[in-house]
Tab-separated table of C-alpha atoms in Angstrom:
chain	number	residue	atom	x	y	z
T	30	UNK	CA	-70.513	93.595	-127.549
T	31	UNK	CA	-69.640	95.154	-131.126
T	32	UNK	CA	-66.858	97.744	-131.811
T	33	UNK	CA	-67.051	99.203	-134.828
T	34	UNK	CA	-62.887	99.851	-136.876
T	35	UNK	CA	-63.660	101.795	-139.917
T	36	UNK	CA	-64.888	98.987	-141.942
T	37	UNK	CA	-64.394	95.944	-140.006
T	38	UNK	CA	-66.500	94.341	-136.798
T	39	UNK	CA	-64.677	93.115	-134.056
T	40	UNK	CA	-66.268	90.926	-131.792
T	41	UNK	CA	-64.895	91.304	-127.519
T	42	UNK	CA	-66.201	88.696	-126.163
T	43	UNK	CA	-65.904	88.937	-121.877
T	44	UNK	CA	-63.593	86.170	-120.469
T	45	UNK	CA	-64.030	84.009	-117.712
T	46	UNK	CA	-61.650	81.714	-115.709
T	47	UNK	CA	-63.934	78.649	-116.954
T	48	UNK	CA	-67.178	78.469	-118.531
T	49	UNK	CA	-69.962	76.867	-116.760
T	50	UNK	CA	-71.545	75.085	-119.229
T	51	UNK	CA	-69.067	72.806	-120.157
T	52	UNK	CA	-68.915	68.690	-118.618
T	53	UNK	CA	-64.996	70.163	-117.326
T	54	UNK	CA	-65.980	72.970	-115.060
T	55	UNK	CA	-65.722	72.365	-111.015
T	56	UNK	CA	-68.773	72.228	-108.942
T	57	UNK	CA	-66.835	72.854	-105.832
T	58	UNK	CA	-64.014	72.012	-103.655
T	59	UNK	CA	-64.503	68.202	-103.174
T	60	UNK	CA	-65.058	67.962	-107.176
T	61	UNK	CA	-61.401	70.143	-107.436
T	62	UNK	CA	-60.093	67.230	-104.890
T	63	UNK	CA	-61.594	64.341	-106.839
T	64	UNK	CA	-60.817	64.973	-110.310
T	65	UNK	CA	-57.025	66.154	-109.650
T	66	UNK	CA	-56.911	62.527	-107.640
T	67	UNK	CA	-58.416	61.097	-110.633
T	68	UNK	CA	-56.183	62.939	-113.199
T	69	UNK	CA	-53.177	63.430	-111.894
T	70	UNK	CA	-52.697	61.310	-108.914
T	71	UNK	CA	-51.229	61.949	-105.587
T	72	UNK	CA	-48.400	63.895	-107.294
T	73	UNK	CA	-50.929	66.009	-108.941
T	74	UNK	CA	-51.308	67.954	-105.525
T	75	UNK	CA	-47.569	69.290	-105.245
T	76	UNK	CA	-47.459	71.069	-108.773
T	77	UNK	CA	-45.827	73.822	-108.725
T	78	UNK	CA	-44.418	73.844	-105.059
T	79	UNK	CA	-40.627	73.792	-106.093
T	80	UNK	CA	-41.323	77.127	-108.104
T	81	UNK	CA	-42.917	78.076	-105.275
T	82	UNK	CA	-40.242	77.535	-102.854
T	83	UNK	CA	-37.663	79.078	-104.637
T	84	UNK	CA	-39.695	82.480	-104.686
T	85	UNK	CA	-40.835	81.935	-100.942
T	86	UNK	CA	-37.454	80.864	-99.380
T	87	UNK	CA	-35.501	83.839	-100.496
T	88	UNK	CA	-38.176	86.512	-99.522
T	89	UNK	CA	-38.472	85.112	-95.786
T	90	UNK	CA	-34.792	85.147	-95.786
T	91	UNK	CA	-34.733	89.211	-96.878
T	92	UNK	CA	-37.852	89.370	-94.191
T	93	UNK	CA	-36.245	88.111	-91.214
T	94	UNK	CA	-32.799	90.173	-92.257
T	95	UNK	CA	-34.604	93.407	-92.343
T	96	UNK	CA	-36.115	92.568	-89.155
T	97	UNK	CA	-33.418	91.465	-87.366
T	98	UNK	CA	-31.478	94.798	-88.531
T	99	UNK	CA	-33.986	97.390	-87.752
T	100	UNK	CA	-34.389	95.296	-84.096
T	101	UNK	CA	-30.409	96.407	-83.704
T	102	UNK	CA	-30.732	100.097	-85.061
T	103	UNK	CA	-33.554	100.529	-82.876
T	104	UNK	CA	-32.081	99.399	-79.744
T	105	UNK	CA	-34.795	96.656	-79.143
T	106	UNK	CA	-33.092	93.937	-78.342
């Protein structure tokens, strides 16, 4: 696709996550698996998870405080 700016043509190109026709792109769930074994090791699977926990812990926290209150106000118990 071509978009003409007064003078000069730009070029959008459409993205994509990963190309397919590259050697690095995943045929599936197994080859996901395989080549983060390969790559990374065991360790490889946990990326990330500490990030993750300090976003998750503090939002169930709020969660179950809300709850808990609006259980009270609403005479449920």
């Amino acid at each position: 696709m071509y978009v003409v700016y007064s003078h000069y043509i730009v070029m959008l190109f459409r993205l994509q996550a990963q190309p397919t026709n590259t050697s690095c792109a995943y045929r599936g769930m197994s080859d996901v698996f395989w080549k983060t074994l390969k790559d990374e090791g065991f360790r490889g699977f946990y990326k990330g998870l500490i990030p993750n926990l300090l976003k998750v812990v503090p939002a169930a926290s709020i969660t179950y405080m809300v709850y808990e209150n609006m259980k009270k106000s609403l005479d449920l118990d």
